[in-house]
Amino acid sequence: MTGRLEGKVAIVTGAAMGLGAAIATLFAEEGATVLLTDVAEEAGRATAARLARPGLFLRHDVSSPEDWDMVGRAAVEQFGRIDIVMNNAAILIPGSIEDADVADWRRVQAVNADGVFLGCRMAVRAMKRSGGGSIVNIASVGSHSGEAYAAAYCASKGAVRSLTKSVAVHCQNQGYGIRCNSIHPGTIDTPMVRNLREGLGLPPESPVAGDPRQFAYAALYLASDEALLVNGAELLVDSARTVTPPAPRAS
């Protein structure tokens, strides 16, 4: 590896599996000390144990302000500062506008929207004291194109998309040296996507999914000093899904 994050301290939420695990793994390979968080403790500790350099795993409910305070304190106490916060944790509960349950709606917003708000707030408070940093929020192509079967999820990712820009402008205006950007993945081969396909009765290969490792390189770029001039941006990692019509179904 090339050491693109050498000496950096990174927090990655939802890091037990899927995109979060791929991001944490790549960040460690590139020289970062990684604090991984998730509610899935066993899988999270297993991912932390496989990293290229020692890290730390903490059980963390991203919808909890108290948990975010705990994670921020732990990072500073253990590693001295926070350079990167990767707000990745998310859930998807299927439901169209007609059949979505109110309790499910609120749970999705709590994790996906409130969790990113709390993560950004903690990051800004910590990073402004240490001279800056990079916040990367994982949104979705669903915030651009919509998905009929995922009303709550798409709404939550739309909130992430807009919040990212608000945070970026605020930090720029304040001169904090903090960047905030969002990444919008298309279909990536993760446990959440596989479970969703199974629940919706979709074939495993429809549509073709990207590899989490490939996606992680987009996160690496925005987290690194290579992207110092990139702030408030949206990076779509979707194989042109949002700019091309879906392929016709085979007859």
Tab-separated table of C-alpha atoms in Angstrom:
chain	number	residue	atom	x	y	z
A	1	MET	CA	0.000	0.000	0.000
A	2	THR	CA	1.012	3.630	-0.447
A	3	GLY	CA	0.346	5.116	2.996
A	4	ARG	CA	-2.279	7.577	1.796
A	5	LEU	CA	-3.671	7.833	5.351
A	6	GLU	CA	-0.412	7.415	7.240
A	7	GLY	CA	-0.735	8.775	10.776
A	8	LYS	CA	-4.465	9.517	10.501
A	9	VAL	CA	-7.065	8.483	13.081
A	10	ALA	CA	-10.352	7.354	11.524
A	11	ILE	CA	-13.759	6.418	12.920
A	12	VAL	CA	-15.826	4.108	10.704
A	13	THR	CA	-19.411	3.349	11.721
A	14	GLY	CA	-21.266	0.241	10.592
A	15	ALA	CA	-17.855	-1.393	10.277
A	16	ALA	CA	-18.726	-4.976	11.204
A	17	MET	CA	-19.425	-6.081	7.634
A	18	GLY	CA	-20.179	-4.891	4.118
A	19	LEU	CA	-19.064	-1.421	3.063
A	20	GLY	CA	-17.918	-0.436	6.538
A	21	ALA	CA	-15.664	-3.462	6.904
A	22	ALA	CA	-14.154	-2.872	3.461
A	23	ILE	CA	-13.511	0.793	4.261
A	24	ALA	CA	-11.969	0.057	7.664
A	25	THR	CA	-9.754	-2.635	6.141
A	26	LEU	CA	-8.489	-0.368	3.356
A	27	PHE	CA	-7.944	2.575	5.697
A	28	ALA	CA	-5.783	0.432	7.981
A	29	GLU	CA	-3.795	-0.852	5.005
A	30	GLU	CA	-3.174	2.760	3.992
A	31	GLY	CA	-1.744	3.660	7.391
A	32	ALA	CA	-4.715	4.858	9.453
A	33	THR	CA	-5.482	3.867	13.003
A	34	VAL	CA	-9.136	2.858	12.838
A	35	LEU	CA	-11.836	2.936	15.493
A	36	LEU	CA	-14.584	0.625	14.227
A	37	THR	CA	-18.126	0.860	15.574
A	38	ASP	CA	-21.268	-1.211	15.097
A	39	VAL	CA	-24.123	-2.809	17.026
A	40	ALA	CA	-22.996	-6.253	15.782
A	41	GLU	CA	-20.315	-6.864	18.386
A	42	GLU	CA	-19.037	-10.302	17.392
A	43	ALA	CA	-18.660	-9.439	13.713
A	44	GLY	CA	-17.199	-6.041	14.558
A	45	ARG	CA	-14.513	-7.474	16.804
A	46	ALA	CA	-13.674	-10.056	14.155
A	47	THR	CA	-13.233	-7.329	11.537
A	48	ALA	CA	-11.053	-5.296	13.900
A	49	ALA	CA	-8.868	-8.337	14.547
A	50	ARG	CA	-8.201	-8.739	10.820
A	51	LEU	CA	-6.958	-5.192	10.223
A	52	ALA	CA	-3.434	-4.621	8.959
A	53	ARG	CA	-2.636	-2.538	12.042
A	54	PRO	CA	-4.114	-2.529	15.562
A	55	GLY	CA	-7.420	-0.723	15.897
A	56	LEU	CA	-10.275	-0.525	18.370
A	57	PHE	CA	-13.860	-1.780	18.210
A	58	LEU	CA	-16.706	-0.238	20.212
A	59	ARG	CA	-20.357	-1.196	20.335
A	60	HIS	CA	-22.167	1.904	19.139
A	61	ASP	CA	-25.782	2.759	18.373
A	62	VAL	CA	-25.439	5.689	15.974
A	63	SER	CA	-28.922	6.957	16.857
A	64	SER	CA	-27.792	7.564	20.461
A	65	PRO	CA	-26.234	10.946	21.360
A	66	GLU	CA	-24.708	9.343	24.448
A	67	ASP	CA	-23.034	6.644	22.361
A	68	TRP	CA	-21.573	9.275	20.053
A	69	ASP	CA	-20.169	11.155	23.041
A	70	MET	CA	-18.587	7.901	24.225
A	71	VAL	CA	-17.035	7.163	20.824
A	72	GLY	CA	-15.616	10.669	20.495
A	73	ARG	CA	-14.084	10.552	23.967
A	74	ALA	CA	-12.611	7.111	23.360
A	75	ALA	CA	-10.963	8.173	20.111
A	76	VAL	CA	-9.338	11.242	21.651
A	77	GLU	CA	-8.289	9.434	24.836
A	78	GLN	CA	-6.847	6.436	22.989
A	79	PHE	CA	-5.369	8.087	19.903
A	80	GLY	CA	-5.102	11.807	20.682
A	81	ARG	CA	-7.381	13.225	17.989
A	82	ILE	CA	-9.870	12.452	15.201
A	83	ASP	CA	-8.894	13.088	11.572
A	84	ILE	CA	-11.591	11.182	9.668
A	85	VAL	CA	-15.200	10.286	10.439
A	86	MET	CA	-16.882	7.889	8.041
A	87	ASN	CA	-20.649	7.930	8.649
A	88	ASN	CA	-21.537	4.610	7.044
A	89	ALA	CA	-23.990	2.847	9.388
A	90	ALA	CA	-27.476	2.478	7.899
A	91	ILE	CA	-30.499	0.214	7.757
A	92	LEU	CA	-33.099	-0.449	5.066
A	93	ILE	CA	-36.631	-1.559	5.911
A	94	PRO	CA	-38.631	-2.080	2.691
A	95	GLY	CA	-41.909	-0.254	2.281
A	96	SER	CA	-43.532	1.945	-0.362
A	97	ILE	CA	-45.364	5.168	0.476
A	98	GLU	CA	-48.585	3.147	0.691
A	99	ASP	CA	-47.461	0.322	2.934
A	100	ALA	CA	-44.563	1.733	4.982
A	101	ASP	CA	-45.121	1.445	8.722
A	102	VAL	CA	-44.718	4.614	10.805
A	103	ALA	CA	-42.546	2.847	13.376
A	104	ASP	CA	-40.284	1.543	10.610
A	105	TRP	CA	-40.105	5.015	9.076
A	106	ARG	CA	-38.985	6.517	12.377
A	107	ARG	CA	-36.425	3.776	12.998
A	108	VAL	CA	-34.853	4.270	9.570
A	109	GLN	CA	-34.661	8.045	10.082
A	110	ALA	CA	-33.156	7.568	13.552
A	111	VAL	CA	-30.309	5.415	12.266
A	112	ASN	CA	-29.716	6.852	8.802
A	113	ALA	CA	-30.452	10.566	9.273
A	114	ASP	CA	-30.119	11.231	13.011
A	115	GLY	CA	-27.040	9.008	13.139
A	116	VAL	CA	-25.266	11.044	10.470
A	117	PHE	CA	-26.308	14.329	12.098
A	118	LEU	CA	-24.882	13.177	15.431
A	119	GLY	CA	-21.719	11.893	13.772
A	120	CYS	CA	-21.151	15.165	11.936
A	121	ARG	CA	-21.769	17.174	15.097
A	122	MET	CA	-19.276	15.137	17.102
A	123	ALA	CA	-16.731	15.288	14.285
A	124	VAL	CA	-16.923	19.065	13.887
A	125	ARG	CA	-16.567	19.643	17.618
A	126	ALA	CA	-13.507	17.386	17.803
A	127	MET	CA	-11.831	18.321	14.531
A	128	LYS	CA	-12.002	22.086	14.954
A	129	ARG	CA	-9.872	21.710	18.084
A	130	SER	CA	-7.202	19.751	16.219
A	131	GLY	CA	-7.008	21.851	13.072
A	132	GLY	CA	-9.355	20.112	10.652
A	133	GLY	CA	-10.281	16.792	9.143
A	134	SER	CA	-12.526	14.951	6.723
A	135	ILE	CA	-16.124	13.828	7.218
A	136	VAL	CA	-17.469	11.387	4.637
A	137	ASN	CA	-21.166	10.517	4.688
A	138	ILE	CA	-22.480	7.478	2.841
A	139	ALA	CA	-25.722	8.434	1.102
A	140	SER	CA	-27.223	6.491	-1.828
A	141	VAL	CA	-28.313	6.775	-5.434
A	142	GLY	CA	-31.759	6.473	-3.874
A	143	SER	CA	-31.433	10.132	-2.861
A	144	HIS	CA	-31.159	11.002	-6.573
A	145	SER	CA	-33.467	8.610	-8.385
A	146	GLY	CA	-35.741	7.144	-5.718
A	147	GLU	CA	-36.780	3.542	-5.153
A	148	ALA	CA	-40.477	2.705	-4.973
A	149	TYR	CA	-39.950	-0.077	-2.421
A	150	ALA	CA	-37.839	2.028	-0.006
A	151	ALA	CA	-39.611	5.286	0.832
A	152	ALA	CA	-38.095	5.689	4.289
A	153	TYR	CA	-34.590	4.761	3.157
A	154	CYS	CA	-34.612	7.158	0.197
A	155	ALA	CA	-35.909	9.986	2.381
A	156	SER	CA	-33.206	9.358	4.967
A	157	LYS	CA	-30.473	9.388	2.346
A	158	GLY	CA	-31.889	12.597	0.898
A	159	ALA	CA	-31.448	14.089	4.359
A	160	VAL	CA	-27.831	12.915	4.396
A	161	ARG	CA	-27.252	14.477	0.983
A	162	SER	CA	-28.519	17.897	2.086
A	163	LEU	CA	-26.972	17.804	5.558
A	164	THR	CA	-23.567	17.147	4.013
A	165	LYS	CA	-23.732	20.412	2.087
A	166	SER	CA	-24.885	22.359	5.139
A	167	VAL	CA	-21.994	21.012	7.212
A	168	ALA	CA	-19.508	21.748	4.427
A	169	VAL	CA	-20.634	25.368	4.056
A	170	HIS	CA	-20.663	25.926	7.821
A	171	CYS	CA	-17.142	24.589	8.276
A	172	GLN	CA	-15.869	26.562	5.288
A	173	ASN	CA	-17.417	29.775	6.614
A	174	GLN	CA	-15.920	29.186	10.047
A	175	GLY	CA	-12.461	28.429	8.670
A	176	TYR	CA	-12.249	25.113	10.520
A	177	GLY	CA	-10.319	23.235	7.853
A	178	ILE	CA	-12.979	20.515	7.948
A	179	ARG	CA	-14.304	18.998	4.723
A	180	CYS	CA	-17.637	17.193	4.470
A	181	ASN	CA	-18.554	15.158	1.389
A	182	SER	CA	-21.014	12.424	0.491
A	183	ILE	CA	-20.687	9.224	-1.514
A	184	HIS	CA	-23.690	7.764	-3.300
A	185	PRO	CA	-23.282	4.046	-3.979
A	186	GLY	CA	-25.356	2.134	-6.443
A	187	THR	CA	-25.804	-1.599	-5.947
A	188	ILE	CA	-22.879	-3.002	-3.960
A	189	ASP	CA	-22.601	-6.662	-2.962
A	190	THR	CA	-23.169	-6.410	0.798
A	191	PRO	CA	-25.191	-8.487	3.278
A	192	MET	CA	-27.861	-5.750	3.392
A	193	VAL	CA	-28.267	-5.799	-0.394
A	194	ARG	CA	-28.335	-9.601	-0.537
A	195	ASN	CA	-31.001	-9.740	2.179
A	196	LEU	CA	-33.045	-7.092	0.380
A	197	ARG	CA	-32.896	-8.957	-2.922
A	198	GLU	CA	-33.988	-12.151	-1.241
A	199	GLY	CA	-36.875	-10.385	0.482
A	200	LEU	CA	-38.039	-8.796	-2.767
A	201	GLY	CA	-37.629	-12.006	-4.739
A	202	LEU	CA	-34.973	-10.561	-7.056
A	203	PRO	CA	-32.370	-12.802	-8.687
A	204	PRO	CA	-28.903	-12.439	-7.103
A	205	GLU	CA	-27.387	-10.979	-10.262
A	206	SER	CA	-30.054	-8.310	-10.919
A	207	PRO	CA	-28.661	-5.696	-11.146
A	208	VAL	CA	-24.981	-6.602	-11.187
A	209	ALA	CA	-23.448	-5.475	-7.910
A	210	GLY	CA	-20.101	-3.811	-7.330
A	211	ASP	CA	-17.472	-5.094	-4.938
A	212	PRO	CA	-17.191	-3.361	-1.524
A	213	ARG	CA	-13.423	-3.106	-1.929
A	214	GLN	CA	-13.856	-1.141	-5.158
A	215	PHE	CA	-16.253	1.205	-3.393
A	216	ALA	CA	-13.840	1.678	-0.490
A	217	TYR	CA	-11.338	3.391	-2.772
A	218	ALA	CA	-13.821	6.238	-3.278
A	219	ALA	CA	-13.999	6.680	0.481
A	220	LEU	CA	-10.209	6.556	0.676
A	221	TYR	CA	-9.864	9.411	-1.801
A	222	LEU	CA	-12.263	11.723	0.036
A	223	ALA	CA	-10.723	10.870	3.406
A	224	SER	CA	-7.185	11.557	2.217
A	225	ASP	CA	-5.298	14.817	1.794
A	226	GLU	CA	-5.538	14.285	-1.971
A	227	ALA	CA	-9.053	15.737	-1.708
A	228	LEU	CA	-8.183	18.893	0.239
A	229	LEU	CA	-10.076	21.084	-2.233
A	230	VAL	CA	-13.132	18.815	-2.341
A	231	ASN	CA	-15.832	20.031	0.051
A	232	GLY	CA	-19.606	19.693	-0.131
A	233	ALA	CA	-19.325	17.351	-3.110
A	234	GLU	CA	-21.380	14.321	-4.117
A	235	LEU	CA	-19.438	11.368	-5.491
A	236	LEU	CA	-21.677	8.899	-7.318
A	237	VAL	CA	-20.256	5.373	-7.409
A	238	ASP	CA	-23.030	3.719	-9.378
A	239	SER	CA	-21.739	2.575	-12.787
A	240	ALA	CA	-23.752	5.354	-14.490
A	241	ARG	CA	-27.013	4.105	-12.993
A	242	THR	CA	-28.332	7.611	-12.360
A	243	VAL	CA	-27.568	8.866	-15.873
A	244	THR	CA	-28.805	5.931	-17.944
A	245	PRO	CA	-32.227	4.298	-18.109
A	246	PRO	CA	-32.497	0.802	-16.653
A	247	ALA	CA	-31.855	-2.013	-19.088
A	248	PRO	CA	-35.042	-3.627	-20.419
A	249	ARG	CA	-36.056	-6.874	-18.820
A	250	ALA	CA	-35.373	-9.963	-20.890
A	251	SER	CA	-38.585	-11.327	-22.389
